[in-house]
mmCIF file of C-alpha atoms in Angstrom:
data_model
loop_
_atom_site.group_PDB
_atom_site.id
_atom_site.type_symbol
_atom_site.label_atom_id
_atom_site.label_comp_id
_atom_site.label_asym_id
_atom_site.label_seq_id
_atom_site.Cartn_x
_atom_site.Cartn_y
_atom_site.Cartn_z
ATOM 1 C CA MET A 1 5.528 0.152 -13.642
ATOM 2 C CA SER A 2 7.391 -1.451 -10.785
ATOM 3 C CA LEU A 3 10.573 -0.025 -9.328
ATOM 4 C CA ARG A 4 11.689 -3.434 -8.090
ATOM 5 C CA SER A 5 14.514 -5.092 -9.982
ATOM 6 C CA PRO A 6 13.761 -8.357 -11.806
ATOM 7 C CA LEU A 7 16.260 -10.133 -9.539
ATOM 8 C CA SER A 8 14.515 -8.962 -6.340
ATOM 9 C CA LYS A 9 11.168 -10.087 -7.787
ATOM 10 C CA ALA A 10 12.530 -13.519 -8.705
ATOM 11 C CA GLN A 11 14.080 -14.012 -5.267
ATOM 12 C CA GLY A 12 10.853 -12.939 -3.571
ATOM 13 C CA LEU A 13 12.610 -12.147 -0.292
ATOM 14 C CA GLY A 14 10.968 -8.762 0.390
ATOM 15 C CA SER A 15 12.398 -5.903 2.451
ATOM 16 C CA ALA A 16 13.275 -8.030 5.487
ATOM 17 C CA LYS A 17 15.330 -10.391 3.241
ATOM 18 C CA HIS A 18 13.768 -13.466 4.801
ATOM 19 C CA GLY A 19 10.881 -13.983 2.401
ATOM 20 C CA PHE A 20 8.147 -15.917 4.160
ATOM 21 C CA SER A 21 10.461 -18.260 6.111
ATOM 22 C CA HIS A 22 9.315 -16.955 9.514
ATOM 23 C CA TRP A 23 5.655 -17.538 8.629
ATOM 24 C CA TRP A 24 6.472 -20.917 7.048
ATOM 25 C CA TRP A 25 8.456 -22.309 9.996
ATOM 26 C CA GLN A 26 5.759 -21.194 12.417
ATOM 27 C CA ARG A 27 3.321 -23.386 10.420
ATOM 28 C CA VAL A 28 5.745 -26.300 10.047
ATOM 29 C CA THR A 29 6.321 -26.402 13.816
ATOM 30 C CA ALA A 30 2.567 -25.985 14.437
ATOM 31 C CA ILE A 31 1.799 -29.088 12.359
ATOM 32 C CA ALA A 32 4.581 -31.066 14.058
ATOM 33 C CA LEU A 33 3.186 -30.056 17.457
ATOM 34 C CA ILE A 34 -0.269 -31.562 16.759
ATOM 35 C CA PRO A 35 0.749 -35.218 17.347
ATOM 36 C CA LEU A 36 3.562 -34.291 19.771
ATOM 37 C CA THR A 37 1.204 -32.330 22.047
ATOM 38 C CA LEU A 38 -1.374 -35.128 22.169
ATOM 39 C CA TRP A 39 1.343 -37.663 23.010
ATOM 40 C CA PHE A 40 2.882 -35.382 25.634
ATOM 41 C CA VAL A 41 -0.372 -34.625 27.487
ATOM 42 C CA TYR A 42 -1.343 -38.321 27.381
ATOM 43 C CA SER A 43 2.071 -39.310 28.794
ATOM 44 C CA LEU A 44 1.936 -36.668 31.539
ATOM 45 C CA VAL A 45 -1.466 -37.872 32.702
ATOM 46 C CA CYS A 46 -0.257 -41.493 32.729
ATOM 47 C CA LEU A 47 2.897 -40.507 34.670
ATOM 48 C CA LEU A 48 1.063 -38.585 37.404
ATOM 49 C CA GLY A 49 1.765 -40.006 40.835
ATOM 50 C CA SER A 50 5.049 -41.653 39.756
ATOM 51 C CA ASP A 51 8.101 -41.361 41.997
ATOM 52 C CA HIS A 52 11.571 -40.311 40.862
ATOM 53 C CA ALA A 53 12.708 -43.843 39.978
ATOM 54 C CA GLN A 54 9.649 -44.460 37.768
ATOM 55 C CA LEU A 55 10.001 -41.078 36.041
ATOM 56 C CA SER A 56 13.719 -41.639 35.338
ATOM 57 C CA GLN A 57 13.044 -45.136 34.048
ATOM 58 C CA TRP A 58 10.356 -43.791 31.709
ATOM 59 C CA LEU A 59 12.496 -40.895 30.456
ATOM 60 C CA ALA A 60 15.518 -43.178 29.952
ATOM 61 C CA GLN A 61 13.689 -45.094 27.185
ATOM 62 C CA PRO A 62 15.079 -43.836 23.837
ATOM 63 C CA ILE A 63 11.623 -43.380 22.272
ATOM 64 C CA ASN A 64 10.288 -41.384 25.239
ATOM 65 C CA ALA A 65 13.442 -39.272 25.500
ATOM 66 C CA SER A 66 13.349 -38.517 21.756
ATOM 67 C CA LEU A 67 9.681 -37.564 21.798
ATOM 68 C CA VAL A 68 10.093 -35.399 24.917
ATOM 69 C CA LEU A 69 12.989 -33.546 23.302
ATOM 70 C CA LEU A 70 11.126 -33.207 19.993
ATOM 71 C CA PHE A 71 8.140 -31.777 21.861
ATOM 72 C CA VAL A 72 10.152 -29.369 24.034
ATOM 73 C CA LEU A 73 12.434 -28.135 21.236
ATOM 74 C CA THR A 74 9.614 -27.743 18.695
ATOM 75 C CA ALA A 75 7.451 -25.976 21.289
ATOM 76 C CA LEU A 76 10.296 -23.598 22.214
ATOM 77 C CA PHE A 77 10.952 -22.772 18.566
ATOM 78 C CA HIS A 78 7.249 -22.306 17.830
ATOM 79 C CA GLY A 79 6.764 -20.203 20.974
ATOM 80 C CA GLN A 80 9.757 -18.076 20.142
ATOM 81 C CA THR A 81 8.429 -17.263 16.632
ATOM 82 C CA GLY A 82 5.036 -16.368 18.106
ATOM 83 C CA MET A 83 6.517 -14.182 20.860
ATOM 84 C CA GLN A 84 8.536 -12.358 18.204
ATOM 85 C CA VAL A 85 5.350 -11.468 16.281
ATOM 86 C CA VAL A 86 3.560 -10.326 19.458
ATOM 87 C CA ILE A 87 6.513 -8.142 20.509
ATOM 88 C CA GLU A 88 6.878 -6.673 17.017
ATOM 89 C CA ASP A 89 3.153 -5.868 16.955
ATOM 90 C CA TYR A 90 2.695 -4.312 20.397
ATOM 91 C CA VAL A 91 6.036 -2.987 21.685
ATOM 92 C CA HIS A 92 6.759 0.236 19.849
ATOM 93 C CA SER A 93 9.666 1.604 21.879
ATOM 94 C CA THR A 94 12.766 0.646 19.881
ATOM 95 C CA TRP A 95 14.980 -0.249 22.839
ATOM 96 C CA LEU A 96 12.369 -2.190 24.755
ATOM 97 C CA ASN A 97 11.446 -3.988 21.521
ATOM 98 C CA LEU A 98 15.059 -4.982 20.869
ATOM 99 C CA THR A 99 15.661 -5.974 24.507
ATOM 100 C CA LEU A 100 12.580 -8.203 24.597
ATOM 101 C CA LEU A 101 13.340 -9.806 21.224
ATOM 102 C CA LEU A 102 16.898 -10.641 22.287
ATOM 103 C CA SER A 103 15.746 -11.906 25.715
ATOM 104 C CA ILE A 104 13.233 -14.245 24.068
ATOM 105 C CA LYS A 105 15.880 -15.656 21.706
ATOM 106 C CA PHE A 106 18.524 -16.094 24.410
ATOM 107 C CA ALA A 107 16.062 -17.612 26.892
ATOM 108 C CA SER A 108 14.765 -20.065 24.260
ATOM 109 C CA VAL A 109 18.249 -21.272 23.365
ATOM 110 C CA ALA A 110 19.254 -21.537 27.044
ATOM 111 C CA MET A 111 16.135 -23.574 27.844
ATOM 112 C CA ALA A 112 16.721 -25.802 24.797
ATOM 113 C CA VAL A 113 20.286 -26.554 25.918
ATOM 114 C CA LEU A 114 19.224 -27.287 29.515
ATOM 115 C CA ALA A 115 16.434 -29.593 28.280
ATOM 116 C CA ILE A 116 18.817 -31.512 25.996
ATOM 117 C CA ILE A 117 21.502 -31.892 28.696
ATOM 118 C CA SER A 118 18.942 -32.980 31.299
ATOM 119 C CA VAL A 119 17.308 -35.617 29.096
ATOM 120 C CA LEU A 120 20.717 -36.886 27.934
ATOM 121 C CA LYS A 121 21.848 -37.230 31.549
ATOM 122 C CA VAL A 122 18.830 -39.423 32.334
ATOM 123 C CA VAL A 123 19.233 -41.486 29.137
ATOM 124 C CA LEU A 124 22.947 -42.083 29.662
ATOM 125 C CA GLY A 125 22.315 -42.857 33.334
ATOM 126 C CA GLY A 126 24.745 -40.183 34.652
ATOM 127 C CA MET B 1 2.387 20.990 15.517
ATOM 128 C CA LEU B 2 2.432 17.357 16.596
ATOM 129 C CA LYS B 3 -0.807 16.310 18.222
ATOM 130 C CA GLU B 4 -1.585 13.067 20.015
ATOM 131 C CA ARG B 5 -4.407 11.680 17.920
ATOM 132 C CA PRO B 6 -6.067 8.286 18.325
ATOM 133 C CA LEU B 7 -4.560 5.713 16.005
ATOM 134 C CA SER B 8 -6.566 3.475 13.721
ATOM 135 C CA PRO B 9 -8.029 0.894 14.308
ATOM 136 C CA HIS B 10 -10.260 2.526 16.948
ATOM 137 C CA LEU B 11 -10.696 -0.617 19.001
ATOM 138 C CA GLN B 12 -12.779 1.166 21.658
ATOM 139 C CA VAL B 13 -15.644 1.960 19.232
ATOM 140 C CA TYR B 14 -16.172 -1.670 18.249
ATOM 141 C CA ARG B 15 -18.556 -4.008 20.004
ATOM 142 C CA PRO B 16 -16.550 -7.093 21.018
ATOM 143 C CA GLN B 17 -17.198 -9.874 18.499
ATOM 144 C CA MET B 18 -16.582 -13.579 18.831
ATOM 145 C CA THR B 19 -14.091 -13.568 15.947
ATOM 146 C CA SER B 20 -11.904 -10.823 17.410
ATOM 147 C CA MET B 21 -12.131 -12.178 20.967
ATOM 148 C CA LEU B 22 -11.049 -15.684 19.894
ATOM 149 C CA SER B 23 -8.230 -14.139 17.873
ATOM 150 C CA ILE B 24 -6.787 -12.192 20.811
ATOM 151 C CA LEU B 25 -7.320 -15.215 23.069
ATOM 152 C CA HIS B 26 -5.122 -17.216 20.664
ATOM 153 C CA ARG B 27 -2.301 -14.727 21.207
ATOM 154 C CA ALA B 28 -2.891 -14.477 24.949
ATOM 155 C CA THR B 29 -2.824 -18.254 25.422
ATOM 156 C CA GLY B 30 0.284 -18.465 23.216
ATOM 157 C CA VAL B 31 2.149 -15.914 25.349
ATOM 158 C CA PHE B 32 0.951 -17.620 28.552
ATOM 159 C CA LEU B 33 2.158 -21.002 27.264
ATOM 160 C CA PHE B 34 5.582 -19.608 26.381
ATOM 161 C CA LEU B 35 5.853 -18.163 29.889
ATOM 162 C CA GLY B 36 5.233 -21.707 31.172
ATOM 163 C CA SER B 37 8.126 -23.240 29.226
ATOM 164 C CA PRO B 38 10.709 -22.566 32.003
ATOM 165 C CA LEU B 39 8.623 -24.752 34.335
ATOM 166 C CA LEU B 40 8.674 -27.590 31.795
ATOM 167 C CA VAL B 41 12.457 -27.381 31.405
ATOM 168 C CA TYR B 42 12.804 -27.020 35.196
ATOM 169 C CA SER B 43 10.906 -30.302 35.640
ATOM 170 C CA LEU B 44 13.240 -32.108 33.236
ATOM 171 C CA TRP B 45 16.215 -30.683 35.124
ATOM 172 C CA GLY B 46 14.674 -31.821 38.418
ATOM 173 C CA ILE B 47 14.327 -35.384 37.111
ATOM 174 C CA ALA B 48 17.927 -35.329 35.855
ATOM 175 C CA GLU B 49 19.314 -33.998 39.158
ATOM 176 C CA GLY B 50 17.200 -36.164 41.455
ATOM 177 C CA GLY B 51 17.608 -36.002 45.224
ATOM 178 C CA THR B 52 16.702 -32.754 46.972
ATOM 179 C CA HIS B 53 16.300 -30.905 43.651
ATOM 180 C CA PHE B 54 13.612 -33.364 42.581
ATOM 181 C CA GLN B 55 11.942 -33.060 45.996
ATOM 182 C CA GLN B 56 11.966 -29.250 45.728
ATOM 183 C CA MET B 57 10.524 -29.452 42.214
ATOM 184 C CA THR B 58 7.610 -31.707 43.235
ATOM 185 C CA ASP B 59 6.951 -29.565 46.342
ATOM 186 C CA CYS B 60 6.861 -26.489 44.135
ATOM 187 C CA LEU B 61 4.489 -28.147 41.637
ATOM 188 C CA SER B 62 2.081 -29.363 44.326
ATOM 189 C CA HIS B 63 1.548 -25.868 45.753
ATOM 190 C CA TRP B 64 -2.077 -24.766 45.216
ATOM 191 C CA PHE B 65 -1.024 -21.765 43.141
ATOM 192 C CA ALA B 66 1.138 -23.941 40.871
ATOM 193 C CA GLN B 67 -1.811 -26.339 40.463
ATOM 194 C CA LEU B 68 -4.031 -23.403 39.468
ATOM 195 C CA LEU B 69 -1.426 -22.249 36.935
ATOM 196 C CA ILE B 70 -1.126 -25.805 35.569
ATOM 197 C CA LEU B 71 -4.907 -25.948 35.054
ATOM 198 C CA GLY B 72 -4.601 -22.636 33.189
ATOM 199 C CA TRP B 73 -1.773 -24.039 31.070
ATOM 200 C CA ILE B 74 -3.745 -27.173 30.223
ATOM 201 C CA TYR B 75 -6.709 -25.098 29.057
ATOM 202 C CA SER B 76 -4.437 -22.684 27.180
ATOM 203 C CA LEU B 77 -2.671 -25.604 25.509
ATOM 204 C CA PHE B 78 -5.951 -27.151 24.321
ATOM 205 C CA TYR B 79 -7.407 -23.795 23.237
ATOM 206 C CA HIS B 80 -4.249 -22.864 21.318
ATOM 207 C CA PHE B 81 -4.149 -26.417 19.888
ATOM 208 C CA CYS B 82 -7.769 -26.322 18.603
ATOM 209 C CA ASN B 83 -7.697 -22.727 17.388
ATOM 210 C CA GLY B 84 -4.292 -23.381 15.818
ATOM 211 C CA ILE B 85 -5.834 -26.130 13.681
ATOM 212 C CA ARG B 86 -8.566 -23.596 12.749
ATOM 213 C CA HIS B 87 -5.779 -21.223 11.678
ATOM 214 C CA LEU B 88 -4.143 -23.937 9.552
ATOM 215 C CA PHE B 89 -7.437 -24.391 7.668
ATOM 216 C CA TRP B 90 -7.518 -20.630 7.019
ATOM 217 C CA ASP B 91 -3.903 -20.806 5.800
ATOM 218 C CA VAL B 92 -4.949 -23.176 3.006
ATOM 219 C CA GLY B 93 -7.961 -20.975 2.187
ATOM 220 C CA HIS B 94 -10.840 -22.803 3.903
ATOM 221 C CA GLY B 95 -13.489 -21.697 6.390
ATOM 222 C CA TYR B 96 -13.796 -17.967 5.715
ATOM 223 C CA GLU B 97 -17.609 -17.865 5.303
ATOM 224 C CA MET B 98 -19.290 -16.095 8.256
ATOM 225 C CA LYS B 99 -21.340 -19.169 9.118
ATOM 226 C CA THR B 100 -18.298 -21.459 9.103
ATOM 227 C CA LEU B 101 -16.288 -18.884 11.068
ATOM 228 C CA TYR B 102 -18.782 -18.883 13.941
ATOM 229 C CA ALA B 103 -19.334 -22.652 13.799
ATOM 230 C CA SER B 104 -15.600 -23.385 13.990
ATOM 231 C CA GLY B 105 -15.197 -20.788 16.745
ATOM 232 C CA ASN B 106 -17.900 -22.428 18.841
ATOM 233 C CA ALA B 107 -16.380 -25.851 18.141
ATOM 234 C CA VAL B 108 -12.969 -24.628 19.358
ATOM 235 C CA LEU B 109 -14.456 -23.293 22.610
ATOM 236 C CA LEU B 110 -16.470 -26.453 23.216
ATOM 237 C CA ILE B 111 -13.728 -28.955 22.336
ATOM 238 C CA SER B 112 -11.021 -27.133 24.312
ATOM 239 C CA ILE B 113 -13.193 -27.105 27.453
ATOM 240 C CA ALA B 114 -14.126 -30.783 26.922
ATOM 241 C CA LEU B 115 -10.464 -31.831 26.465
ATOM 242 C CA THR B 116 -9.482 -29.884 29.602
ATOM 243 C CA ALA B 117 -12.245 -31.597 31.587
ATOM 244 C CA ILE B 118 -11.272 -35.056 30.304
ATOM 245 C CA THR B 119 -7.584 -34.434 31.118
ATOM 246 C CA ALA B 120 -8.412 -33.119 34.606
ATOM 247 C CA TYR B 121 -10.694 -36.116 35.230
ATOM 248 C CA PHE B 122 -8.034 -38.708 34.347
ATOM 249 C CA ALA B 123 -5.337 -36.719 36.156
ATOM 250 C CA LEU B 124 -7.366 -36.710 39.377
ATOM 251 C CA GLN B 125 -8.213 -40.419 38.947
ATOM 252 C CA ASN B 126 -4.532 -41.219 38.518
ATOM 253 C CA LEU B 127 -3.652 -39.318 41.668
ATOM 254 C CA GLY B 128 -6.325 -41.326 43.504
ATOM 255 C CA GLY B 129 -8.288 -38.159 44.206
ATOM 256 C CA ALA B 130 -5.486 -37.102 46.546
ATOM 257 C CA ALA B 131 -4.602 -33.903 44.696
#
């Protein structure tokens, strides 16, 4: 006999109320990062030795800017989900755990915003 | 009557195995890569700012210690990339037989080192061997 209500079973969200969305999005971003990573490393190697004008010109192209942002944002989101799991697994002091989790989230969002603003500035030729 | 007792799993009584070592290396490289993300965003900011900020950024990145870190990040990226694909196969239920587990583990180690070497080779060629 199960003590869970039929509604809770049907929703399948478990005790954390998120179901498997954390696990799922970690996989979705992982799959997206397969082509993005290969493209990014290839581009970096090709760009080595470029001066500022060449780098700006490259980054100003809409396709390059989009792919750079897709790579950086997906990587930040993926990294943030992974860091959360590592912190939850190994940091047992409640306050340190909470502090680290919040720092990771805030830092990820701050870096995402700075990356978007920076790439936009280059694209719009500011 | 609270006593400090060792908690399960008793990691210290196990002989290190390839499977467990590759697993913890996946986490270690993941954490290391995340710690590198500020440098990536910093580079984008440097390109956007230009001028002295860009100069400072390239000076910072050409320091020998930064170059060493970058080599570490390239290897970590390729290791995490290859082992991540191994994880995705496990997620859909493939590759759990002991033989396959060791074969895919060896493949991950070999391919990640090869990709790092290829990347380093072309990077040095592109810099005209000046790095």
